[in-house]
Every structure is written in structure tokens, then in C-alpha cells.
Amino acid sequence: MKRVPGQGLIEGLGVTLGEFTKTMFPNKGIKKLLPAPSKGAVTVQYPREKEAPPTRARGVIALMEENCTACMLCVRSCPDWCIYIEAHKELAPPRREGGKPRQVNALDRFDIDYALCMYCGICVEVCPFEAIFWSPEYEYSEPRIADLLHDKERLVEWMDTVPEFETYEAGSEAKVLKVPK
Amino acid sequence: MSGAATLAELAYWQQSVLRSVGVLVAVLLPAGTFVYLFLFKAVSFMQSRLGPNEAGPYGSMQLLAEVGKWLQKEDITPERADAKLFKLAPYLVVGTVLLVYAAVPFGPDAVFADLDVGIFYVLAVGSISVIGIIIAGWASANKYSLIGGLRAAGQLIAYELPMVLAVVGVVIQAETMNLQRIVVAQAEGEIFGFGGLGNPFILTQGIGLLIFMIAMQAELTQTPFDMPVAESEIVTGYLTEYSGMRFLMFFIGEFASAAAFSAVAATLFLGGWYLPGLDMDAKYMNVVGPIVLFTKMLVFGFIIFWVRFTYPRFREDQLQRFAWTVLIPLSLVNIGATAVLKVVF
């Protein structure tokens, strides 16, 4: 179809006006006459209504304490050094009857300073023991910046919000979940 | 008229105070309405947003909050700036808007100054703001401000011409430059012998209105013509160094002049404060008239902001070429055609 010069200008005005009426009058039928912008707009009125982030959103990092061996890989790979680990060695009961007690690393301290964290996810990627997980939870702002340092207990609590592992789409490398939740 | 009579009984200083308050209300009320209704709300809806909705019912007090915010900010004058001129510029810009309103009629008696050269005065005064803008650009001692000021000067002069020429068509048809009598001419005009609607000049001067609207958009430096304040290349042009109260003055000036030019456009092309079917000389028109005019202003205001948030910015050379090679010849043809038709009929 041949385009008239200036047709695009008019169409552009039509697009904005169309969006305007769609936002202002989203209802159908006779109720269409009532303006209801809070229904038509895509805005989520955050403090009043919550947005549901995608399940794989990078909200907060959760810790599964049993899996952590204090290997310090996450600490060393963290770009801004916001993970603090302290551990001591202790003896755990043997796996099999009659075995020797095992020597394991027990966590004394596992802190993540969310004032420093830049949510790169390298620690989650690098952890060889599946001890660190992403959770989509995002509401943990604090009036005091020091309170953004989440200690071990707090990080373990976040484990409850970690969603079930979803398999990747077909054709991608299948990641085997070593530790069932 | 009773209104005029009671006004005459007051002392001169009392009249002056009343008139000053009247002008301030006439400037700030439409400007605030434009900002809230169009800049905040209509534009948000066009982008599928909600706009401000926390301050007051439906966010209607947002503007007061904004003003409060600006008043608290530090008033900075750059060290190298020409301090006196730097401080003068915003007042010059706002002052011209106040002057524009002085000649716009709101009703049969509700006019601050019934000037015989009304529209000439309005256009002349309206272009004083260019000087304020150049002063702001120069006195800031900032290269972005200077470039912005120069661009504004070039643009405003280029679009002043088509605007004046578009108005000439109206003046020829109404046979007067007095804004009050232009309104009367539209109210008493006839369309091929049918006088029920009057003859708002939008019908006969449609091209004039189109040119006037485009030139108005450029005069107000609203978006397709916002090269002088293009924030992605020259920060905010001549506004770069302004903060706090003085920035607020420029802000009021921008939107008050949007309202003022809408009022002028409504007076010239939509019949001003007159609505067909109402009694022209009745006293109640002094109350109804401003409301009618205000409604017509809102129509123009919506168009200004609708266009502003639809189109991307013109490049500097495109903008100049458009004014000099399209708008001015077109408005000259419009004047010629109007003059010929005026003589023939």
C-alpha cells in the first residue's frame, strides 16, 4: 500500500491516544465510560500490592548449612569480598557401623554483607556442594546499613523461600540437582 | 456593568491589588492545571503508567509538594556567572507571561486591559521571553547553557515569524487587532448565512491554526522542537545552572506560557470566551466566560502535550529548514488567500 507523506505522524498520534484511552478506560461495555486508570495501567502499586518476581530472580542468597564444608571457594570468588566464613574442625559420627569418626568442618560464622553484594551470583555458581541458592525474595531493606549483614541463621531462614528447581528448557545442558530439597 | 461600577469605586491601589491578584490567579491556575492534568496524568496514561497518586486525592496536590521541594533547595549562582543577569533572567521569562494575560479577554468586561492592538501586543510581549532565555544562557558562564541559549534564540525567532503571519489571516478576517472584538467577530459571524454557531475561525483559518499550533509548540520549546533544552546532548540548555527557586520560576514560566498561548489560540480560533447560544452581553458571561475559555484552553493544552509525548526531537537544521521553507511560505499563501477571499465576499 502506498503511504501518504505525513501518514506516520498521524499514526503516531493514534498510538499515543490509543494507549491513553486503553489506560484510562480499560473496562468493557457500559462501564467503559468510567475512567479506571489504576486498572488499566501496568504499574504495580508496590507497597500495597506485591509484585511476584520470576522464580529464578536474584533476590537474596540462601544458605543450606549442612552442605557447606567451609571450603572458602565462594569467599575467594566473590568480586567484592562480601562473604565472611569462619569454621572449626570437629569430629562427626562415622557413616557406617564400626567406622572411624569423620573429621568435618563446622561453620562458626557465615555472613553475607548485602550492602556490598552486587548480586552477580558467582558464589552460587562456584559452590561445589550445592550449599548456596538464589531466592526471589526481595524485601529485606533496613534502616541501618549494618543490619544488611545477614548472619548464618538469617541466611538459613531464607532457604524456606527458595523455589523448587525447575529443569532447563529442552536442548540446554541438563543440570543435575545433587541435593534434593 | 455592576462589576465595573464597584471596581471604579475602589481606590486606585485597591484596584491595582485586585488586578495583580487576578493576573497571578490567571497565570498560576491554568499553569498548575496543565502540569497536573497533562504533564503528570495524561502523559502517564499514554505510557500506561499511573502518574503521581500519593499526594492528595488522585495525586492532585503533587504540584504543591514539588514546589515545596524546590523552595527547599539551595539557590546556587555559579562563581563565574554574571550574577545580576543570572538572577534577573527567570523573572524576565515569567514576567512576559503575566503580560500576555493582561490582554486576553475572559468575558465581556473581564479583561485586564482592553487594548486596540491586542494581538500585536500579545505577540510582541510573548517574544520578550527570548531575551530572558538568551540572558540565562549567556550569564550562566557555561558552554551548554550558551549553546542552549543560542539555539533557543535561533528557534524562537524562526518560529515567531510563521506565528505572526498565521495571526495576520485572523486579523484580516476579523478586521481588528483587538482581541475582544475578534471574539465578537467570531460570535457574530455567519457560515454561508447560518449564524447559529457563529463563525469560529478554526473553520475558515484551519491552515492558520495548524501553523499557529506548530509555531506555538516551537515557541514553548515543547518536544518535537526542544532542541534548546535537549537534555541528551546539552544537559538542559539554558536551564543547566539554575537550581531551586529560580529553576521553579523557569518551570512556571514554561507551563504558564503554554497556558497563555493556549488562551490566545482559543481566543483567535475557537471563539474565545463565547459559546454559541449564550447571550453575549449578559452579566453572567463574566463568570461563564472564563470557564468557557478555560475549557477551550484545555483542548489546546491536551494537543500540546499529546504532540510533545508522541514525536521525537527535530534536528537543529531540520527545525530551521522546516520554519523557513515550509511554514513561512505556507502562511504567506494563507494570508494571500484570506485577503483575496475577504475582498471577493
Coordinates of C-alpha atoms in Angstrom, one line a residue:
Chain A
M1 CA 0.0 0.0 0.0
K2 CA 1.3 3.4 -0.9
R3 CA 2.0 5.6 2.1
V4 CA 0.9 9.2 2.0
P5 CA 3.6 11.7 3.3
G6 CA 2.8 12.5 6.9
Q7 CA 0.8 9.3 7.4
G8 CA 3.3 8.1 10.0
L9 CA 2.8 11.3 12.0
I10 CA -0.9 10.8 12.3
E11 CA -0.4 7.1 13.1
G12 CA 2.0 8.1 15.9
L13 CA -0.6 10.4 17.4
G14 CA -3.1 7.5 17.1
V15 CA -0.7 5.2 19.0
T16 CA -0.3 7.5 22.0
L17 CA -4.0 8.4 22.0
G18 CA -4.9 4.7 21.8
E19 CA -2.6 3.9 24.8
F20 CA -4.2 6.8 26.7
T21 CA -7.8 5.6 26.2
K22 CA -6.7 2.0 26.9
T23 CA -5.2 3.0 30.2
M24 CA -8.0 5.5 31.1
F25 CA -11.0 3.3 30.2
P26 CA -10.0 -0.3 30.5
N27 CA -13.5 -1.6 31.2
K28 CA -15.8 -3.3 28.7
G29 CA -19.4 -2.5 27.9
I30 CA -21.3 0.3 29.7
K31 CA -18.6 0.5 32.4
K32 CA -16.2 1.7 29.7
L33 CA -17.4 5.2 30.4
L34 CA -15.9 5.2 33.9
P35 CA -12.2 6.0 34.0
A36 CA -10.3 3.4 35.9
P37 CA -6.6 4.1 35.3
S38 CA -5.4 2.1 38.2
K39 CA -6.8 -1.0 36.5
G40 CA -5.6 0.0 33.0
A41 CA -2.0 0.9 33.8
V42 CA 0.6 -1.8 34.0
T43 CA 2.0 -0.2 37.2
V44 CA 2.2 -2.4 40.3
Q45 CA 1.4 -0.3 43.3
Y46 CA 4.2 -1.8 45.3
P47 CA 3.7 -1.2 49.0
R48 CA 0.0 -2.0 48.6
E49 CA 0.2 -4.9 46.2
K50 CA 3.2 -7.1 45.8
E51 CA 4.9 -8.0 42.6
A52 CA 5.6 -11.7 42.1
P53 CA 9.2 -11.9 40.8
P54 CA 10.1 -14.7 38.5
T55 CA 11.1 -17.9 40.3
R56 CA 14.7 -17.5 39.2
A57 CA 15.0 -13.9 40.1
R58 CA 18.1 -12.9 42.0
G59 CA 16.6 -11.6 45.2
V60 CA 18.6 -12.9 48.1
I61 CA 21.1 -15.7 48.7
A62 CA 20.1 -18.6 51.0
L63 CA 22.4 -21.0 52.7
M64 CA 22.0 -24.7 53.3
E65 CA 24.2 -25.1 56.3
E66 CA 24.5 -29.0 56.2
N67 CA 26.1 -28.9 52.8
C68 CA 28.7 -26.2 53.5
T69 CA 32.2 -27.5 54.0
A70 CA 33.7 -24.1 54.6
C71 CA 35.9 -24.7 51.5
M72 CA 36.0 -20.9 51.1
L73 CA 35.6 -21.1 47.3
C74 CA 32.7 -18.6 47.4
V75 CA 34.6 -16.2 49.7
R76 CA 37.6 -16.2 47.3
S77 CA 35.5 -15.8 44.1
C78 CA 33.3 -13.0 45.5
P79 CA 34.2 -9.9 43.5
D80 CA 33.7 -7.5 46.4
W81 CA 34.5 -9.8 49.3
C82 CA 31.2 -9.6 51.0
I83 CA 31.1 -13.2 52.3
Y84 CA 32.8 -14.0 55.7
I85 CA 33.3 -17.6 56.8
E86 CA 34.9 -18.9 59.9
A87 CA 34.9 -22.6 60.8
H88 CA 36.5 -25.1 63.1
K89 CA 37.2 -28.8 62.7
E90 CA 35.3 -31.3 64.7
L91 CA 34.6 -35.0 64.7
A92 CA 31.4 -36.3 63.3
P93 CA 30.0 -39.8 63.9
P94 CA 31.1 -42.4 61.4
R95 CA 28.9 -43.0 58.3
R96 CA 28.9 -46.8 58.8
E97 CA 28.8 -49.0 61.8
G98 CA 32.2 -49.6 63.3
G99 CA 33.8 -46.9 61.2
K100 CA 36.2 -44.2 62.3
P101 CA 34.7 -40.8 63.3
R102 CA 34.9 -38.3 60.4
Q103 CA 36.7 -35.0 60.6
V104 CA 34.4 -32.3 59.2
N105 CA 34.4 -28.5 59.1
A106 CA 31.7 -26.9 61.1
L107 CA 30.6 -23.4 60.4
D108 CA 31.1 -20.8 63.2
R109 CA 30.2 -17.9 61.0
F110 CA 28.7 -17.5 57.5
D111 CA 27.8 -13.8 56.8
I112 CA 26.9 -12.1 53.6
D113 CA 27.0 -8.3 53.6
Y114 CA 24.2 -7.3 51.3
A115 CA 25.4 -3.7 51.5
L116 CA 28.3 -4.9 49.4
C117 CA 26.8 -7.8 47.4
M118 CA 26.3 -6.9 43.8
Y119 CA 24.1 -10.0 43.1
C120 CA 26.5 -11.4 40.5
G121 CA 25.7 -14.9 41.5
I122 CA 29.3 -16.2 41.2
C123 CA 29.2 -17.7 44.7
V124 CA 26.1 -19.7 43.8
E125 CA 27.7 -20.9 40.6
V126 CA 31.0 -21.8 42.2
C127 CA 29.8 -23.7 45.2
P128 CA 30.7 -27.4 44.5
F129 CA 28.5 -28.7 47.4
E130 CA 25.1 -27.1 46.5
A131 CA 25.1 -25.1 49.7
I132 CA 24.2 -21.7 48.3
F133 CA 20.9 -20.9 46.4
W134 CA 19.1 -18.0 44.9
S135 CA 15.8 -17.0 46.4
P136 CA 13.5 -14.5 44.7
E137 CA 12.6 -12.8 48.0
Y138 CA 13.4 -9.1 47.8
E139 CA 12.0 -7.4 50.9
Y140 CA 14.9 -7.0 53.3
S141 CA 15.8 -3.4 53.3
E142 CA 17.0 -2.0 56.6
P143 CA 17.1 1.5 58.2
R144 CA 20.6 0.8 59.4
I145 CA 23.2 -0.3 56.9
A146 CA 24.9 -2.6 59.3
D147 CA 21.7 -4.6 59.5
L148 CA 22.2 -5.6 55.9
L149 CA 24.9 -8.1 57.1
H150 CA 22.9 -11.3 57.2
D151 CA 24.3 -13.9 59.6
K152 CA 24.2 -17.6 59.3
E153 CA 20.8 -18.0 61.0
R154 CA 19.2 -15.4 58.8
L155 CA 20.7 -17.0 55.6
V156 CA 19.4 -20.4 56.6
E157 CA 16.0 -18.9 57.1
W158 CA 16.0 -17.8 53.5
M159 CA 16.2 -21.5 52.5
D160 CA 12.4 -21.7 53.0
T161 CA 11.8 -19.2 50.2
V162 CA 14.0 -21.0 47.6
P163 CA 11.6 -22.3 44.9
E164 CA 11.7 -25.8 43.6
F165 CA 14.4 -26.4 41.0
E166 CA 12.9 -26.0 37.5
T167 CA 14.5 -28.0 34.7
Y168 CA 16.1 -26.0 32.0
E169 CA 14.3 -25.8 28.6
A170 CA 14.8 -28.6 26.1
G171 CA 18.2 -28.7 24.4
S172 CA 20.2 -26.9 27.1
E173 CA 22.7 -28.7 29.3
A174 CA 20.8 -30.6 31.9
K175 CA 21.9 -29.6 35.4
V176 CA 21.5 -32.5 37.8
L177 CA 20.3 -31.4 41.2
K178 CA 22.6 -33.2 43.6
V179 CA 20.8 -32.3 46.7
P180 CA 17.0 -32.7 46.7
K181 CA 15.3 -30.0 48.7
Chain B
M1 CA -21.9 46.9 34.5
S2 CA -22.1 46.3 38.2
G3 CA -18.7 44.6 38.4
A4 CA -17.1 47.5 36.6
A5 CA -19.0 50.0 38.7
T6 CA -17.9 48.5 42.0
L7 CA -14.4 48.3 40.7
A8 CA -14.5 52.0 39.9
E9 CA -15.5 52.9 43.4
L10 CA -12.4 51.4 44.9
A11 CA -9.3 53.4 45.4
Y12 CA -6.5 53.1 42.7
W13 CA -4.3 51.0 45.0
Q14 CA -7.2 48.7 45.8
Q15 CA -7.9 48.2 42.1
S16 CA -4.2 47.5 41.5
V17 CA -4.0 44.9 44.2
L18 CA -7.2 43.2 42.8
R19 CA -5.8 43.2 39.3
S20 CA -2.4 41.9 40.4
V21 CA -4.1 39.0 42.4
G22 CA -6.3 38.4 39.3
V23 CA -3.3 38.1 37.0
L24 CA -1.5 35.8 39.4
V25 CA -4.5 33.6 39.6
A26 CA -5.0 33.7 35.9
V27 CA -1.3 32.6 35.4
L28 CA -0.8 30.1 38.1
L29 CA -4.2 28.3 38.0
P30 CA -4.0 27.3 34.3
A31 CA -0.3 26.5 34.6
G32 CA -0.9 24.2 37.6
T33 CA -3.8 22.6 35.9
F34 CA -1.8 22.0 32.7
V35 CA 1.0 20.5 34.6
Y36 CA -1.2 18.2 36.7
L37 CA -3.7 17.2 34.1
F38 CA -1.4 16.8 31.1
L39 CA 2.2 16.6 32.2
F40 CA 1.6 14.4 35.1
K41 CA -1.6 12.4 34.3
A42 CA -2.4 12.3 30.6
V43 CA 1.2 11.6 29.7
S44 CA 1.4 8.8 32.3
F45 CA -1.7 7.2 30.8
M46 CA -0.2 7.5 27.4
Q47 CA 2.7 5.5 28.7
S48 CA 0.5 3.0 30.6
R49 CA 1.6 4.5 33.9
L50 CA -0.4 6.0 36.7
G51 CA 1.5 9.2 37.4
P52 CA 1.6 10.8 40.8
N53 CA -1.1 9.4 43.0
E54 CA 0.1 9.8 46.6
A55 CA -0.2 13.5 47.4
G56 CA -3.8 14.4 47.8
P57 CA -6.8 12.8 46.0
Y58 CA -5.5 11.3 42.8
G59 CA -2.2 13.0 43.3
S60 CA -3.7 16.4 42.8
M61 CA -1.5 18.0 45.4
Q62 CA 1.7 16.7 43.9
L63 CA 2.5 20.1 42.4
L64 CA 2.4 21.7 45.9
A65 CA 4.8 19.0 47.1
E66 CA 7.1 19.8 44.1
V67 CA 7.0 23.5 44.8
G68 CA 7.9 22.8 48.4
K69 CA 10.8 20.6 47.3
W70 CA 12.1 23.3 45.0
L71 CA 11.8 26.0 47.6
Q72 CA 14.0 24.0 50.0
K73 CA 16.8 23.5 47.5
E74 CA 19.9 25.6 47.6
D75 CA 20.0 28.6 45.3
I76 CA 23.3 28.3 43.5
T77 CA 24.9 31.0 41.5
P78 CA 28.0 29.8 39.6
E79 CA 31.2 31.5 40.6
R80 CA 32.0 32.7 37.0
A81 CA 28.4 33.7 36.2
D82 CA 27.2 37.2 35.7
A83 CA 25.3 37.2 39.0
K84 CA 22.9 40.1 38.4
L85 CA 21.8 39.0 34.9
F86 CA 21.8 35.4 36.0
K87 CA 19.3 36.2 38.8
L88 CA 17.3 38.5 36.6
A89 CA 16.6 36.1 33.7
P90 CA 13.9 33.9 35.3
Y91 CA 11.9 36.9 36.4
L92 CA 12.0 38.2 32.8
V93 CA 10.7 35.0 31.5
V94 CA 7.8 34.7 34.0
G95 CA 7.1 38.4 33.7
T96 CA 6.3 38.2 30.0
V97 CA 3.7 35.5 30.6
L98 CA 2.0 37.8 33.1
L99 CA 2.0 40.5 30.5
V100 CA 0.5 38.2 27.9
Y101 CA -2.5 37.5 30.1
A102 CA -3.2 41.2 30.5
A103 CA -4.7 41.5 27.0
V104 CA -6.6 38.2 26.9
P105 CA -10.4 38.7 27.4
F106 CA -12.1 36.3 29.7
G107 CA -15.6 37.8 29.4
P108 CA -17.4 41.0 28.1
D109 CA -15.9 43.0 31.0
A110 CA -13.4 40.6 32.4
V111 CA -10.3 41.8 30.7
F112 CA -7.3 43.4 32.4
A113 CA -6.5 45.8 29.6
D114 CA -8.7 46.1 26.5
L115 CA -6.0 47.1 24.0
D116 CA -6.8 48.1 20.5
V117 CA -3.6 46.4 19.2
G118 CA -4.3 43.4 21.5
I119 CA -2.9 40.6 19.4
F120 CA 0.0 42.6 18.3
Y121 CA 0.8 43.4 21.9
V122 CA 0.5 39.7 22.9
L123 CA 2.9 38.5 20.2
A124 CA 5.3 41.4 20.9
V125 CA 5.3 40.7 24.6
G126 CA 5.5 37.0 24.1
S127 CA 8.8 37.3 22.3
I128 CA 10.4 39.2 25.2
S129 CA 11.0 35.8 26.9
V130 CA 13.6 35.1 24.2
I131 CA 15.7 37.8 25.7
G132 CA 15.3 36.3 29.1
I133 CA 16.4 33.0 27.7
I134 CA 19.4 34.4 25.9
I135 CA 20.4 36.2 29.1
A136 CA 20.1 33.0 31.1
G137 CA 22.2 31.2 28.5
W138 CA 24.9 33.8 28.4
A139 CA 25.0 34.8 32.1
S140 CA 25.4 31.2 33.3
A141 CA 29.1 31.1 32.0
N142 CA 28.5 27.5 30.9
K143 CA 29.0 26.2 27.4
Y144 CA 25.9 24.1 27.5
S145 CA 23.9 27.0 28.6
L146 CA 25.3 29.2 25.9
I147 CA 24.6 26.7 23.2
G148 CA 21.1 26.2 24.5
G149 CA 20.5 29.9 24.7
L150 CA 21.7 30.4 21.1
R151 CA 19.6 27.5 19.8
A152 CA 16.6 29.0 21.7
A153 CA 17.3 32.4 20.1
G154 CA 17.5 30.9 16.6
Q155 CA 14.5 28.8 17.0
L156 CA 12.2 31.3 18.7
I157 CA 13.0 33.9 16.1
A158 CA 12.4 31.4 13.3
Y159 CA 9.0 30.4 14.6
E160 CA 8.0 33.9 15.7
L161 CA 7.5 34.8 12.0
P162 CA 5.1 32.0 11.0
M163 CA 3.2 32.6 14.2
V164 CA 2.7 36.3 13.4
L165 CA 1.9 35.6 9.8
A166 CA -0.7 32.9 10.8
V167 CA -2.3 35.5 13.1
V168 CA -2.5 38.0 10.2
G169 CA -5.0 35.8 8.5
V170 CA -7.3 36.0 11.5
V171 CA -6.8 39.8 11.8
I172 CA -7.7 40.3 8.1
Q173 CA -10.9 38.2 8.6
A174 CA -11.9 39.9 11.8
E175 CA -10.9 43.3 10.6
T176 CA -9.5 44.2 14.0
M177 CA -6.5 43.5 16.2
N178 CA -8.5 44.0 19.4
L179 CA -8.8 40.5 21.0
Q180 CA -12.2 41.4 22.4
R181 CA -13.5 42.4 19.0
I182 CA -12.0 39.3 17.4
V183 CA -14.2 37.3 19.8
V184 CA -17.2 39.3 18.9
A185 CA -16.4 38.9 15.2
Q186 CA -16.4 35.2 15.7
A187 CA -19.6 35.2 17.7
E188 CA -21.5 37.3 15.2
G189 CA -20.0 35.7 12.1
E190 CA -22.1 33.6 9.8
I191 CA -21.3 30.4 7.9
F192 CA -23.0 30.9 4.5
G193 CA -25.8 32.8 6.1
F194 CA -26.2 30.4 9.0
G195 CA -25.4 32.3 12.2
G196 CA -26.4 29.7 14.8
L197 CA -22.8 28.6 15.5
G198 CA -21.2 32.0 14.9
N199 CA -18.1 31.6 12.8
P200 CA -15.1 30.4 14.9
F201 CA -12.1 31.0 12.8
I202 CA -11.0 27.4 13.1
L203 CA -13.3 26.8 10.1
T204 CA -12.0 29.4 7.8
Q205 CA -8.5 29.7 9.1
G206 CA -7.7 26.0 9.6
I207 CA -4.3 26.3 7.9
G208 CA -3.6 29.3 10.1
L209 CA -4.5 27.3 13.2
L210 CA -2.2 24.5 12.1
I211 CA 0.7 26.9 11.5
F212 CA -0.1 28.6 14.8
M213 CA -0.1 25.4 16.7
I214 CA 3.2 24.2 15.2
A215 CA 4.8 27.6 15.9
M216 CA 3.4 27.6 19.4
Q217 CA 4.9 24.2 20.1
A218 CA 8.3 25.6 18.9
E219 CA 7.9 28.9 20.9
L220 CA 7.2 26.8 24.1
T221 CA 10.2 24.6 23.3
Q222 CA 8.0 21.5 23.7
T223 CA 9.3 18.3 22.4
P224 CA 9.5 18.0 18.7
F225 CA 11.1 21.4 19.0
D226 CA 13.0 21.0 22.2
M227 CA 16.5 21.4 20.7
P228 CA 17.4 24.3 23.1
V229 CA 16.9 22.1 26.1
A230 CA 17.9 18.8 24.5
E231 CA 18.9 17.0 27.7
S232 CA 20.8 14.2 26.0
E233 CA 23.3 16.5 24.3
I234 CA 23.4 19.8 26.1
V235 CA 22.2 18.8 29.6
T236 CA 19.2 21.2 29.8
G237 CA 20.5 24.1 27.7
Y238 CA 20.0 27.4 29.3
L239 CA 18.5 25.8 32.4
T240 CA 21.6 23.9 33.3
E241 CA 23.0 26.1 36.0
Y242 CA 19.6 27.0 37.6
S243 CA 18.5 25.4 40.8
G244 CA 15.9 25.8 43.5
M245 CA 13.6 28.8 43.3
R246 CA 15.0 30.1 40.0
F247 CA 14.5 26.8 38.3
L248 CA 11.0 26.8 39.6
M249 CA 10.5 30.2 38.0
F250 CA 11.5 28.9 34.6
F251 CA 9.3 25.9 35.2
I252 CA 6.3 28.0 35.9
G253 CA 7.2 30.2 33.0
E254 CA 7.3 27.3 30.6
F255 CA 3.9 25.9 31.6
A256 CA 2.3 29.3 32.2
S257 CA 3.2 30.3 28.7
A258 CA 1.8 27.1 27.4
A259 CA -1.4 28.0 29.1
A260 CA -1.1 31.6 27.9
F261 CA -0.6 30.6 24.3
S262 CA -3.5 28.2 24.5
A263 CA -5.6 31.0 25.7
V264 CA -4.5 33.2 22.8
A265 CA -5.1 30.3 20.4
A266 CA -8.6 29.6 21.9
T267 CA -9.4 33.3 21.6
L268 CA -8.2 33.6 18.0
F269 CA -9.5 30.3 16.6
L270 CA -12.2 28.8 18.8
G271 CA -14.2 31.9 19.7
G272 CA -12.7 32.8 23.0
W273 CA -15.0 33.1 26.0
Y274 CA -18.1 32.9 23.8
L275 CA -20.2 29.8 23.4
P276 CA -23.0 29.7 20.8
G277 CA -26.4 30.0 22.3
L278 CA -25.3 32.2 25.2
D279 CA -26.2 35.9 25.5
M280 CA -23.1 37.9 24.6
D281 CA -23.7 40.9 26.6
A282 CA -25.2 39.3 29.7
K283 CA -23.6 39.9 33.0
Y284 CA -23.3 36.2 33.8
M285 CA -20.8 35.9 30.9
N286 CA -18.2 37.4 33.1
V287 CA -18.4 34.3 35.2
V288 CA -19.3 31.8 32.5
G289 CA -16.8 33.3 30.0
P290 CA -13.7 32.4 31.9
I291 CA -14.9 28.8 32.4
V292 CA -15.7 28.5 28.7
L293 CA -12.3 29.9 27.8
F294 CA -10.6 27.7 30.2
T295 CA -12.3 24.6 28.7
K296 CA -11.1 25.6 25.3
M297 CA -7.6 26.2 26.7
L298 CA -7.6 22.6 28.0
V299 CA -8.3 21.3 24.5
F300 CA -5.2 23.1 23.2
G301 CA -3.2 22.1 26.2
F302 CA -4.1 18.4 25.6
I303 CA -2.9 18.7 22.0
I304 CA 0.3 20.4 23.0
F305 CA 1.2 17.6 25.4
W306 CA -0.1 14.9 23.2
V307 CA 2.2 16.0 20.4
R308 CA 5.0 16.5 22.9
F309 CA 4.9 12.9 24.0
T310 CA 4.4 11.4 20.6
Y311 CA 7.2 12.7 18.4
P312 CA 11.0 12.6 18.8
R313 CA 13.1 15.7 18.6
F314 CA 13.8 17.6 15.4
R315 CA 17.5 18.1 14.5
E316 CA 18.6 21.7 14.5
D317 CA 18.9 22.1 10.7
Q318 CA 15.6 20.3 10.1
L319 CA 14.0 22.5 12.5
Q320 CA 15.3 25.7 10.9
R321 CA 14.5 24.4 7.4
F322 CA 11.0 23.5 8.4
A323 CA 10.3 27.0 9.6
W324 CA 11.9 29.0 6.8
T325 CA 11.0 26.8 3.8
V326 CA 7.6 25.3 4.8
L327 CA 5.8 27.3 7.4
I328 CA 6.6 30.8 6.3
P329 CA 5.7 30.3 2.6
L330 CA 2.6 28.4 3.7
S331 CA 1.5 31.2 6.0
L332 CA 2.2 33.8 3.3
V333 CA -0.1 31.8 0.9
N334 CA -2.7 31.7 3.7
I335 CA -2.6 35.4 4.1
G336 CA -2.9 35.9 0.3
A337 CA -5.8 33.6 0.1
T338 CA -7.6 35.1 3.1
A339 CA -7.1 38.6 1.7
V340 CA -8.4 37.7 -1.8
L341 CA -11.5 35.9 -0.3
K342 CA -12.1 38.8 2.1
V343 CA -12.3 41.2 -0.8
V344 CA -14.3 38.8 -3.1
F345 CA -17.0 38.0 -0.5

